[in-house]
Amino acid sequence: MADKVTPRSKDYSQWYLDIVHQAGLAENSDVRGCMVIKPHGYAIWERMQRALDRLFKATGHVNAYFPLFIPKSFLAKEEEMAEGFAKECAVVTHYRLKAEKGRGLIVDPEARLEEELIVRPTSETIIWNTYRNWIQSYRDLPLLINQWANVVRWEMRTRLFLRTAEFLWQEGHTAHATQKEAEDEAHAILMDAYRKFAEEWMAMPVLTGPKSEGQKFPGAVYTLCIEAMMQDRKALQAGTSHFLGQNFSRAFDVKFQNQEGKLEYAWATSWGVSTRLIGGLIMTHSDDQGLVLPPRLAPLHVVIVPIFRKPEERQATCAAAARLAERLRGLPADPWFDYEPIQVKIDDRDQYQPGFKFNEWEVKGVPIRVELGPKDLEKDACVVARRDLPGKEAKLVGIPLAEAPARIAGLLKQIQADLLERAKKFRDAHSYEVNSYDEFKRKIEEPGGFLWAHWDGTRETEERIAAETKATIRCIPFDRPKETGKCIATGRPSAGRVVFAKAY
RNA sequence: CGGGGCGUAGCUCAGCUUGGCUAGAGCGCAUGGUUUGGGACCAUGAAGUCGCAGGUUCGAAUCCUGUCGCCCCGACCA
């Protein structure tokens, strides 16, 4: 039987496509660049949404919804943003079709919109246009709003989850009375929501810090990011939090009266993570057997495969499986699982053999599989297999049924911790301090990874290095060691090392 | 958007060079039976406007033109 997943060593991008397909996460649609997110993929997104939404709400944010369409003139108001997004906007020009004999439906030339609408690539403009009416006094601030939405960026080259023309995300848009408060917000979202979510839910270690001037969001004063390393040693920007200064309040004339009665422009932040995280999740943990999911984001935690030949065996093993499932679901509510019951499925289909089922649930990434057959029942025991340690060797045999629920709950936590630890070790093993441009050029090609190097701080040098090596500055880490030096490319003074990598 | 490759059954592909019977295979799917502790087997069956639109021809999956889509490499980007 041929393997259904191309090994990473043979063809990494084919491996990624195989995982997405075989695990049933998404597929390309008939609309160019747009994907269909399938139930299993969407279930992962729902888990992500829930965890993030709780983090946002816990810090006083509320959800709202703004329109999909943005008048073209709004986008034009903030110059940097207009420039940054102009090249990838979908534009609505008409509001009606008509049926014409022989030609089917055509765009009605008489139904041209007076002002063209663009499909939001991001919502700062329409939101700040709305905030003008919502903000009059310092008492209206801070305004802490998030929206869950889809956005469209007309990309030339797309990859499922990582870059699609339409994607799902959340975008937070906050307004504050002072610069400091806005900067604290951008920082807190990055560290207490995004970094925490990446590490504690996704088990994906991230670097945190500002982007270089050349990599920041159009319209931002500065952009903070979480940056992760994928298994091909390329970097993935996994989330961004922007301090927008007064750029949008000036563009949309959002002023408030401060305590002294003077008018001031409001201070802004915006921040977002998208379905791209699912791509990051895949490329952080999965293996040549298929998807590997961290338990806290897995839609299904445990699959129980009863093993039987004769009808009596089927009856007995399925009954034992049902009892075990009930006990797992009945474990006391645990904040670690968001106070939700452990999700358990019994795979009692009889048209498939156990071996087939094992492989199928492995490719789908279910963290724990329990095997329950006649031989186990004789000993009141079961076999427990961890998805993150595949193969027969790693199976735990003879786990007494009485202890199984507690053992399994403990194992789920252990798996989550081990995945993060493994990913950290991988990243650290592929992070290097480099001190010469020659070494930089060599290492970026082979083996690749995060290169911590000195940089003179100029955009020209970053662009030159990118042109010559394809590596860009991913992050200027908050926690970089205090160490001055000389720029690897120009020899000019550097205030500290920054992280270069090839990126998605 | 530039360079390269590819579009034939749900999936992977053969057939195309050199136009000609009713367009094939494997996997998957349906039905029946035998199986079942790491991707079972046998039998029967359903399933394709050959990406789409023109053209050449007595005749086109096959030749020509255009077009759309997908994959890989660049430029751009979360």
Coordinates of C-alpha atoms (C1' of nucleotides) in Angstrom, one line a residue:
Chain A
M1 CA 0.0 0.0 0.0
A2 CA 1.5 3.3 -1.1
D3 CA 2.0 6.0 1.5
K4 CA -0.6 8.8 1.2
V5 CA 1.7 11.4 2.6
T6 CA 4.9 12.5 0.7
P7 CA 7.8 12.5 3.2
R8 CA 9.0 15.9 4.2
S9 CA 12.6 15.0 3.1
K10 CA 11.4 14.3 -0.4
D11 CA 9.2 17.3 -1.1
Y12 CA 8.3 19.6 1.7
S13 CA 5.6 21.6 -0.1
Q14 CA 4.0 18.4 -1.4
W15 CA 4.0 17.0 2.1
Y16 CA 2.2 20.1 3.3
L17 CA -0.5 19.8 0.6
D18 CA -0.8 16.0 1.3
I19 CA -1.4 16.7 5.0
V20 CA -4.1 19.4 4.3
H21 CA -5.8 17.0 1.9
Q22 CA -5.5 13.7 3.7
A23 CA -6.4 15.2 7.1
G24 CA -9.5 16.7 5.4
L25 CA -8.7 20.3 6.5
A26 CA -9.3 22.2 3.3
E27 CA -9.3 22.1 -0.5
N28 CA -9.0 24.5 -3.3
S29 CA -12.3 25.8 -4.6
D30 CA -13.3 26.7 -8.1
V31 CA -12.8 30.3 -7.3
R32 CA -9.2 31.3 -7.9
G33 CA -7.1 31.6 -4.8
C34 CA -10.0 30.8 -2.5
M35 CA -10.2 27.7 -0.3
V36 CA -13.0 25.6 1.1
I37 CA -12.3 25.0 4.8
K38 CA -13.6 21.6 5.5
P39 CA -15.3 20.5 8.8
H40 CA -12.1 19.2 10.4
G41 CA -10.1 22.3 9.4
Y42 CA -13.0 24.6 10.5
A43 CA -13.2 22.8 13.8
I44 CA -9.6 23.7 14.5
W45 CA -10.3 27.3 13.6
E46 CA -13.3 27.2 16.0
R47 CA -11.0 26.0 18.8
M48 CA -8.6 28.8 18.0
Q49 CA -11.4 31.4 18.0
R50 CA -12.7 30.2 21.3
A51 CA -9.3 30.4 23.1
L52 CA -8.4 33.8 21.5
D53 CA -11.9 35.2 22.1
R54 CA -11.6 34.4 25.8
L55 CA -8.2 36.0 26.0
F56 CA -9.6 39.2 24.4
K57 CA -12.7 39.3 26.5
A58 CA -10.7 38.7 29.7
T59 CA -8.9 42.0 29.0
G60 CA -12.0 44.0 28.4
H61 CA -12.4 43.7 24.6
V62 CA -15.8 43.3 23.0
N63 CA -16.8 42.0 19.6
A64 CA -18.6 44.0 16.9
Y65 CA -19.1 43.7 13.2
F66 CA -18.3 46.2 10.4
P67 CA -19.2 46.1 6.7
L68 CA -17.4 43.9 4.1
F69 CA -17.5 46.8 1.7
I70 CA -15.4 49.9 2.0
P71 CA -15.9 53.1 -0.1
K72 CA -12.8 53.6 -2.2
S73 CA -12.4 57.1 -0.9
F74 CA -12.0 55.8 2.7
L75 CA -9.0 53.7 1.7
A76 CA -7.5 56.7 0.0
K77 CA -7.6 58.8 3.2
E78 CA -4.6 57.2 4.9
E79 CA -1.8 57.5 2.3
E80 CA 0.5 54.7 3.4
M81 CA -2.3 52.2 3.7
A82 CA -3.7 53.2 0.3
E83 CA -0.3 52.6 -1.2
G84 CA 0.3 49.3 0.6
F85 CA -3.0 47.7 -0.3
A86 CA -3.9 49.2 -3.7
K87 CA -2.3 46.4 -5.7
E88 CA -4.4 43.7 -4.1
C89 CA -8.0 45.0 -3.7
A90 CA -11.1 43.4 -5.2
V91 CA -13.4 46.2 -6.4
V92 CA -17.2 46.2 -6.7
T93 CA -18.2 48.4 -9.6
H94 CA -21.9 47.4 -10.2
Y95 CA -24.9 46.4 -8.2
R96 CA -27.0 44.5 -10.7
L97 CA -26.9 41.8 -13.4
K98 CA -29.4 41.2 -16.1
A99 CA -30.3 38.2 -18.1
E100 CA -29.8 38.6 -21.8
K101 CA -31.0 36.1 -24.4
G102 CA -28.1 34.0 -25.7
R103 CA -25.5 35.6 -23.4
G104 CA -26.7 34.5 -20.0
L105 CA -26.2 36.9 -17.2
I106 CA -24.3 40.1 -18.0
V107 CA -23.3 43.0 -15.8
D108 CA -25.9 45.7 -16.3
P109 CA -24.0 48.7 -17.7
E110 CA -26.7 51.0 -16.3
A111 CA -26.1 49.8 -12.8
R112 CA -22.7 51.3 -12.2
L113 CA -22.0 52.4 -8.6
E114 CA -21.5 56.1 -8.1
E115 CA -18.6 55.3 -5.8
E116 CA -16.8 52.0 -6.2
L117 CA -16.6 49.8 -3.2
I118 CA -13.6 47.7 -2.3
V119 CA -13.9 44.4 -0.5
R120 CA -12.0 45.0 2.8
P121 CA -8.4 43.9 2.9
T122 CA -8.5 45.1 6.5
S123 CA -10.9 47.4 8.3
E124 CA -9.0 50.3 9.8
T125 CA -10.6 52.9 7.5
I126 CA -14.2 52.0 7.9
I127 CA -13.8 51.5 11.6
W128 CA -12.1 54.8 12.2
N129 CA -14.7 56.5 10.0
T130 CA -17.3 55.0 12.4
Y131 CA -15.3 55.8 15.5
R132 CA -15.5 59.5 14.6
N133 CA -19.1 59.4 15.7
W134 CA -18.5 57.3 18.8
I135 CA -15.7 59.3 20.3
Q136 CA -16.3 62.7 21.7
S137 CA -14.9 62.7 25.2
Y138 CA -12.0 61.0 27.0
R139 CA -14.8 59.2 28.9
D140 CA -15.6 57.3 25.7
L141 CA -12.1 55.9 25.8
P142 CA -10.6 53.4 25.6
L143 CA -12.6 51.8 22.9
L144 CA -11.6 48.1 22.8
I145 CA -13.3 46.4 19.9
N146 CA -12.6 43.2 18.0
Q147 CA -14.2 41.7 15.0
W148 CA -14.2 38.2 13.6
A149 CA -14.4 38.5 9.8
N150 CA -13.3 37.5 6.4
V151 CA -11.0 39.8 4.3
V152 CA -9.8 39.7 0.7
R153 CA -6.3 40.4 -0.6
W154 CA -6.0 39.5 -4.3
E155 CA -2.8 37.4 -4.1
M156 CA -0.9 36.3 -7.1
R157 CA 0.3 33.0 -5.6
T158 CA -1.7 31.3 -3.1
R159 CA -1.2 28.3 -0.7
L160 CA -3.9 26.7 1.4
F161 CA -4.2 28.5 4.8
L162 CA -0.8 30.3 4.4
R163 CA -1.9 32.7 1.7
T164 CA -5.3 32.7 0.1
A165 CA -7.2 35.5 -1.6
E166 CA -9.9 35.3 1.0
F167 CA -9.1 34.4 4.6
L168 CA -10.7 34.4 8.0
W169 CA -9.3 36.4 10.9
Q170 CA -9.9 38.6 13.8
E171 CA -9.0 42.2 13.8
G172 CA -8.8 44.3 16.9
H173 CA -9.2 48.0 16.7
T174 CA -8.7 50.1 19.8
A175 CA -8.8 53.8 20.5
H176 CA -7.0 55.4 23.5
A177 CA -6.6 58.8 25.1
T178 CA -2.9 58.6 25.4
Q179 CA 0.0 57.4 23.4
K180 CA 1.3 55.3 26.3
E181 CA -2.0 53.6 26.8
A182 CA -2.1 52.7 23.1
E183 CA 1.4 51.4 23.1
D184 CA 0.8 49.4 26.2
E185 CA -2.3 47.9 24.4
A186 CA -0.3 46.9 21.3
H187 CA 2.3 45.3 23.5
A188 CA -0.1 43.5 25.8
I189 CA -2.0 42.0 23.0
L190 CA 1.2 40.7 21.5
M191 CA 2.6 39.2 24.7
D192 CA -0.5 38.3 26.8
A193 CA -2.8 37.2 24.0
Y194 CA -0.8 36.2 20.9
R195 CA 2.4 34.9 22.5
K196 CA 0.4 33.1 25.2
F197 CA -2.0 31.6 22.6
A198 CA 0.9 30.5 20.3
E199 CA 2.8 28.8 23.1
E200 CA 0.1 27.5 25.4
W201 CA -2.5 26.5 22.9
M202 CA -0.7 25.9 19.7
A203 CA 2.5 24.6 21.4
M204 CA 4.3 26.8 18.9
P205 CA 7.2 28.8 20.3
V206 CA 7.5 32.3 19.0
L207 CA 9.9 35.2 18.9
T208 CA 8.4 38.5 19.9
G209 CA 9.4 42.0 19.0
P210 CA 9.1 44.8 16.5
K211 CA 9.4 44.5 12.8
S212 CA 11.9 46.5 10.9
E213 CA 10.7 49.7 9.2
G214 CA 10.7 47.9 5.9
Q215 CA 8.5 45.1 7.2
K216 CA 5.9 47.0 9.1
F217 CA 2.2 47.3 8.3
P218 CA 1.3 50.2 6.0
G219 CA -0.2 52.9 8.1
A220 CA 1.4 51.8 11.4
V221 CA 4.0 53.7 13.4
Y222 CA 5.4 50.4 14.2
T223 CA 4.5 46.7 14.0
L224 CA 5.1 44.1 16.7
C225 CA 5.0 40.4 15.7
I226 CA 5.1 36.9 16.8
E227 CA 7.4 34.9 14.5
A228 CA 7.7 31.1 14.4
M229 CA 10.0 28.6 12.7
M230 CA 8.5 25.9 10.5
Q231 CA 10.0 22.5 10.0
D232 CA 11.7 23.5 6.8
R233 CA 13.4 26.2 8.9
K234 CA 11.5 29.0 7.2
A235 CA 9.9 31.7 9.3
L236 CA 6.2 32.3 9.6
Q237 CA 4.8 35.6 10.7
A238 CA 2.0 34.2 12.9
G239 CA 0.4 37.4 14.3
T240 CA 0.9 41.2 14.3
S241 CA 0.0 44.0 16.6
H242 CA 0.3 47.6 15.4
F243 CA 0.7 50.9 17.1
L244 CA -1.0 53.2 14.7
G245 CA -0.2 56.5 16.5
Q246 CA -2.6 59.2 15.4
N247 CA -2.4 58.2 11.7
F248 CA -6.0 57.1 11.4
S249 CA -7.5 59.6 13.9
R250 CA -6.0 62.4 11.8
A251 CA -7.1 60.8 8.5
F252 CA -10.7 60.4 9.8
D253 CA -10.8 63.3 12.1
V254 CA -11.4 61.4 15.3
K255 CA -11.0 63.9 18.2
F256 CA -11.9 63.8 21.8
Q257 CA -12.1 66.4 24.6
N258 CA -9.6 65.7 27.3
Q259 CA -10.0 66.5 31.0
E260 CA -8.8 70.0 30.4
G261 CA -11.4 70.5 27.7
K262 CA -8.9 70.5 24.8
L263 CA -9.4 68.6 21.6
E264 CA -6.9 65.8 20.9
Y265 CA -6.6 63.1 18.2
A266 CA -7.2 59.6 19.6
W267 CA -4.4 57.0 19.7
A268 CA -4.9 53.7 17.9
T269 CA -3.9 50.1 17.7
S270 CA -4.9 47.3 15.5
W271 CA -4.0 43.6 15.7
G272 CA -4.8 40.4 14.0
V273 CA -4.3 36.7 13.5
S274 CA -5.8 34.6 10.8
T275 CA -6.5 31.1 9.5
R276 CA -2.8 31.2 8.5
L277 CA -2.3 29.9 12.0
I278 CA -3.6 26.6 10.9
G279 CA -0.8 26.4 8.3
G280 CA 1.6 27.2 11.1
L281 CA 0.1 24.6 13.3
I282 CA 0.5 22.0 10.6
M283 CA 4.1 22.9 9.8
T284 CA 5.2 23.1 13.4
H285 CA 4.1 19.6 14.6
S286 CA 3.0 17.3 11.9
D287 CA 5.1 14.4 10.6
D288 CA 5.3 12.0 7.7
Q289 CA 2.4 10.0 9.1
G290 CA 0.1 13.0 8.9
L291 CA -1.3 15.8 11.1
V292 CA -0.2 16.2 14.7
L293 CA -2.5 18.4 16.8
P294 CA -1.8 19.8 20.2
P295 CA -4.5 18.5 22.5
R296 CA -5.8 22.0 23.5
L297 CA -6.7 22.7 19.9
A298 CA -7.7 19.2 18.8
P299 CA -11.4 19.0 17.9
L300 CA -11.3 15.3 19.0
H301 CA -9.0 14.3 21.8
V302 CA -9.4 10.5 22.0
V303 CA -10.5 7.9 19.6
I304 CA -11.4 4.5 20.9
V305 CA -11.0 1.6 18.4
P306 CA -12.8 -1.5 19.6
I307 CA -11.3 -4.7 18.1
F308 CA -13.5 -7.6 17.4
R309 CA -14.1 -10.6 15.1
K310 CA -17.2 -12.3 16.4
P311 CA -20.5 -10.6 17.2
E312 CA -20.0 -11.4 21.0
E313 CA -16.6 -9.7 20.8
R314 CA -18.1 -6.7 19.0
Q315 CA -20.8 -6.4 21.7
A316 CA -18.3 -6.7 24.6
T317 CA -15.6 -4.4 23.3
C318 CA -18.1 -1.7 22.1
A319 CA -19.8 -1.8 25.5
A320 CA -16.5 -1.4 27.3
A321 CA -15.5 1.4 24.9
A322 CA -18.8 3.2 25.6
R323 CA -18.2 2.9 29.4
L324 CA -14.6 4.3 29.0
A325 CA -15.9 7.1 26.8
E326 CA -18.5 8.1 29.4
R327 CA -15.9 8.1 32.1
L328 CA -13.6 10.3 30.0
R329 CA -16.4 12.7 29.3
G330 CA -17.3 12.7 33.0
L331 CA -13.9 13.8 34.3
P332 CA -14.2 17.0 36.5
A333 CA -14.2 20.3 34.6
D334 CA -10.7 21.5 34.1
P335 CA -9.7 25.0 33.1
W336 CA -6.9 23.5 31.0
F337 CA -9.6 22.1 28.7
D338 CA -11.6 25.4 28.9
Y339 CA -13.9 23.6 31.3
E340 CA -15.1 21.5 28.5
P341 CA -15.5 17.7 28.5
I342 CA -12.8 15.7 26.7
Q343 CA -13.9 14.9 23.2
V344 CA -14.1 11.2 22.6
K345 CA -15.2 9.1 19.6
I346 CA -15.7 5.4 19.3
D347 CA -14.8 4.1 15.9
D348 CA -17.0 1.0 15.7
R349 CA -17.4 0.9 11.9
D350 CA -17.2 -2.7 10.8
Q351 CA -16.3 -2.2 7.2
Y352 CA -12.8 -1.2 8.1
Q353 CA -10.1 -3.2 9.8
P354 CA -8.3 -1.9 12.9
G355 CA -5.1 -1.2 11.0
F356 CA -6.9 1.0 8.6
K357 CA -8.6 2.9 11.4
F358 CA -5.3 3.5 13.2
N359 CA -3.8 5.0 10.1
E360 CA -6.8 7.1 9.4
W361 CA -6.9 8.7 12.9
E362 CA -3.2 9.2 12.8
V363 CA -3.4 11.2 9.6
K364 CA -6.1 13.3 11.1
G365 CA -4.0 14.1 14.1
V366 CA -6.1 12.8 17.0
P367 CA -3.8 13.1 20.0
I368 CA -4.7 9.8 21.7
R369 CA -5.9 6.4 20.4
V370 CA -7.2 3.7 22.7
E371 CA -7.3 0.1 21.4
L372 CA -9.7 -2.1 23.2
G373 CA -9.9 -5.8 22.2
P374 CA -10.8 -9.2 23.7
K375 CA -7.3 -9.7 25.0
D376 CA -7.4 -6.4 26.8
L377 CA -10.8 -7.0 28.3
E378 CA -9.6 -10.3 29.8
K379 CA -7.1 -8.2 31.8
D380 CA -9.5 -5.2 32.3
A381 CA -7.0 -3.1 30.5
C382 CA -6.6 -1.2 27.2
V383 CA -3.8 0.0 24.9
V384 CA -3.1 3.7 24.7
A385 CA -1.1 5.2 21.8
R386 CA 0.2 8.8 21.6
R387 CA -0.1 10.4 18.2
D388 CA 3.0 12.4 18.8
L389 CA 5.0 9.2 19.3
P390 CA 3.9 7.1 16.4
G391 CA 4.6 3.4 15.8
K392 CA 3.9 0.3 17.7
E393 CA 6.9 0.7 20.0
A394 CA 5.4 3.8 21.7
K395 CA 2.1 2.1 22.6
L396 CA 1.4 1.8 26.2
V397 CA 0.0 -1.6 26.7
G398 CA -1.9 -3.0 29.7
I399 CA -3.3 0.3 31.0
P400 CA -5.9 -0.8 33.6
L401 CA -9.3 0.5 32.6
A402 CA -9.9 1.7 36.1
E403 CA -7.0 4.1 35.7
A404 CA -7.4 4.9 32.1
P405 CA -9.4 8.2 32.2
A406 CA -7.0 9.8 34.6
R407 CA -4.0 8.5 32.7
I408 CA -5.4 9.8 29.4
A409 CA -6.2 13.2 30.8
G410 CA -2.6 13.4 32.2
L411 CA -1.2 12.2 28.9
L412 CA -3.0 14.9 26.9
K413 CA -1.3 17.5 29.1
Q414 CA 2.0 15.7 28.7
I415 CA 1.6 15.7 24.9
Q416 CA 0.9 19.4 24.8
A417 CA 4.0 20.1 26.9
D418 CA 6.2 17.8 24.9
L419 CA 5.1 19.3 21.6
L420 CA 6.1 22.8 22.8
E421 CA 9.4 21.5 24.1
R422 CA 10.2 19.6 20.9
A423 CA 9.4 22.6 18.8
K424 CA 11.5 24.9 21.0
K425 CA 14.5 22.5 20.7
F426 CA 14.0 22.4 16.9
R427 CA 14.0 26.2 16.7
D428 CA 17.0 26.6 19.0
A429 CA 18.9 23.9 17.1
H430 CA 18.4 25.9 13.9
S431 CA 19.2 29.3 15.3
Y432 CA 22.7 30.7 14.8
E433 CA 24.7 33.7 15.7
V434 CA 26.5 34.7 12.6
N435 CA 29.3 37.3 12.4
S436 CA 30.3 37.6 8.8
Y437 CA 28.3 38.0 5.6
D438 CA 30.0 35.0 4.0
E439 CA 28.9 32.8 6.9
F440 CA 25.5 34.4 6.6
K441 CA 25.1 33.5 2.9
R442 CA 26.3 29.9 3.6
K443 CA 24.1 29.3 6.6
I444 CA 20.9 30.8 5.0
E445 CA 21.2 28.3 2.2
E446 CA 22.3 25.3 4.3
P447 CA 21.0 24.4 6.8
G448 CA 18.8 27.5 6.9
G449 CA 17.0 28.8 10.0
F450 CA 17.1 31.9 12.2
L451 CA 20.3 33.9 11.8
W452 CA 21.0 36.3 14.6
A453 CA 23.2 38.9 13.0
H454 CA 24.2 42.6 13.4
W455 CA 22.5 45.1 11.2
D456 CA 23.2 48.8 10.7
G457 CA 19.5 49.6 11.1
T458 CA 18.9 51.0 7.6
R459 CA 16.3 50.0 5.1
E460 CA 18.8 50.0 2.3
T461 CA 20.9 47.3 4.0
E462 CA 17.9 45.2 4.7
E463 CA 16.8 45.4 1.1
R464 CA 20.3 44.6 -0.2
I465 CA 20.6 41.5 2.0
A466 CA 17.1 40.4 0.9
A467 CA 18.0 40.9 -2.7
E468 CA 21.2 38.9 -2.3
T469 CA 20.1 36.1 0.0
K470 CA 16.2 36.1 0.1
A471 CA 16.4 36.5 3.8
T472 CA 14.5 39.3 5.5
I473 CA 14.5 40.6 9.0
R474 CA 11.7 38.7 10.7
C475 CA 11.9 40.3 14.1
I476 CA 14.0 42.5 16.4
P477 CA 13.5 40.4 19.5
F478 CA 12.5 42.2 22.7
D479 CA 14.7 39.9 24.7
R480 CA 17.8 40.1 22.5
P481 CA 21.1 40.2 24.4
K482 CA 22.6 43.7 24.9
E483 CA 25.5 43.5 22.6
T484 CA 26.7 46.1 20.1
G485 CA 28.6 45.1 17.0
K486 CA 29.2 45.7 13.4
C487 CA 26.7 45.2 10.6
I488 CA 27.5 42.0 8.7
A489 CA 26.8 43.6 5.3
T490 CA 28.2 47.1 5.7
G491 CA 30.5 47.0 8.8
R492 CA 28.7 50.0 10.2
P493 CA 27.8 50.1 13.9
S494 CA 24.9 47.9 15.1
A495 CA 22.9 48.4 18.3
G496 CA 22.2 44.7 18.6
R497 CA 21.5 41.5 16.7
V498 CA 18.3 41.0 14.7
V499 CA 16.8 37.8 13.4
F500 CA 17.0 37.1 9.7
A501 CA 15.3 34.2 7.9
K502 CA 13.7 33.1 4.7
A503 CA 10.0 33.5 5.2
Y504 CA 6.6 32.4 4.1
Chain B
rC1 C1' 2.6 39.5 -13.5
rG2 C1' 7.4 36.9 -16.1
rG3 C1' 9.6 31.6 -17.0
rG4 C1' 8.6 26.2 -16.9
rG5 C1' 5.2 22.1 -16.4
rC6 C1' 0.2 20.0 -16.4
rG7 C1' -5.5 19.7 -17.3
rU8 C1' -8.7 12.4 -19.7
rA9 C1' -14.0 8.9 -13.9
rG10 C1' -14.0 11.4 -6.9
rC11 C1' -8.1 10.7 -6.8
rU12 C1' -3.4 9.2 -9.5
rC13 C1' -2.4 8.5 -14.3
rA14 C1' -2.0 5.7 -19.5
rG15 C1' -3.6 6.8 -24.6
rC16 C1' -1.8 12.2 -28.0
rU17 C1' 4.4 11.7 -31.3
rU18 C1' 2.1 9.1 -36.4
rG19 C1' -6.2 11.7 -36.1
rG20 C1' -9.9 6.2 -37.3
rC21 C1' -13.6 0.4 -33.9
rU22 C1' -17.6 1.1 -28.2
rA23 C1' -11.8 6.0 -24.3
rG24 C1' -8.6 2.5 -20.5
rA25 C1' -6.0 1.0 -15.7
rG26 C1' -5.0 1.3 -10.4
rC27 C1' -7.1 3.4 -6.0
rG28 C1' -11.7 5.0 -4.2
rC29 C1' -17.3 4.3 -4.4
rA30 C1' -22.0 0.7 -4.4
rU31 C1' -23.8 -4.5 -3.7
rG32 C1' -23.0 -9.6 -1.9
rG33 C1' -19.7 -12.9 0.5
rU34 C1' -15.2 -14.3 3.2
rU35 C1' -12.2 -11.3 6.7
rU36 C1' -10.7 -8.1 11.1
rG37 C1' -4.6 -6.6 17.3
rG38 C1' -0.9 -1.7 12.0
rG39 C1' -3.8 0.5 5.5
rA40 C1' -7.7 -7.5 3.9
rC41 C1' -9.6 -10.5 -0.3
rC42 C1' -13.0 -12.3 -4.2
rA43 C1' -17.1 -11.4 -7.4
rU44 C1' -20.4 -8.0 -9.7
rG45 C1' -21.5 -3.0 -10.7
rA46 C1' -22.0 2.5 -11.1
rA47 C1' -19.2 6.4 -12.7
rG48 C1' -15.8 10.4 -18.0
rU49 C1' -19.7 16.7 -22.5
rC50 C1' -11.2 13.9 -22.6
rG51 C1' -10.8 22.0 -18.7
rC52 C1' -13.6 25.5 -22.0
rA53 C1' -14.4 28.0 -26.9
rG54 C1' -13.3 28.3 -31.8
rG55 C1' -10.7 26.2 -36.2
rU56 C1' -8.6 22.2 -39.7
rU57 C1' -10.7 17.4 -41.3
rC58 C1' -15.1 12.6 -44.1
rG59 C1' -13.6 11.9 -38.9
rA60 C1' -10.3 15.3 -33.1
rA61 C1' -8.8 13.2 -26.3
rU62 C1' -5.0 13.3 -30.3
rC63 C1' -3.4 18.7 -35.0
rC64 C1' -3.9 24.5 -34.8
rU65 C1' -5.5 29.2 -32.2
rG66 C1' -7.5 31.4 -28.1
rU67 C1' -9.0 31.1 -23.1
rC68 C1' -9.5 29.5 -18.0
rG69 C1' -7.5 26.7 -14.0
rC70 C1' -3.8 24.1 -11.1
rC71 C1' 1.5 23.0 -9.7
rC72 C1' 6.8 24.6 -9.5
rC73 C1' 10.4 28.8 -9.8
rG74 C1' 10.9 34.4 -9.6
rA75 C1' 8.6 39.6 -8.2
rC76 C1' 4.6 41.1 -4.3
rC77 C1' 2.4 39.9 0.3
rA78 C1' -0.4 37.9 6.7

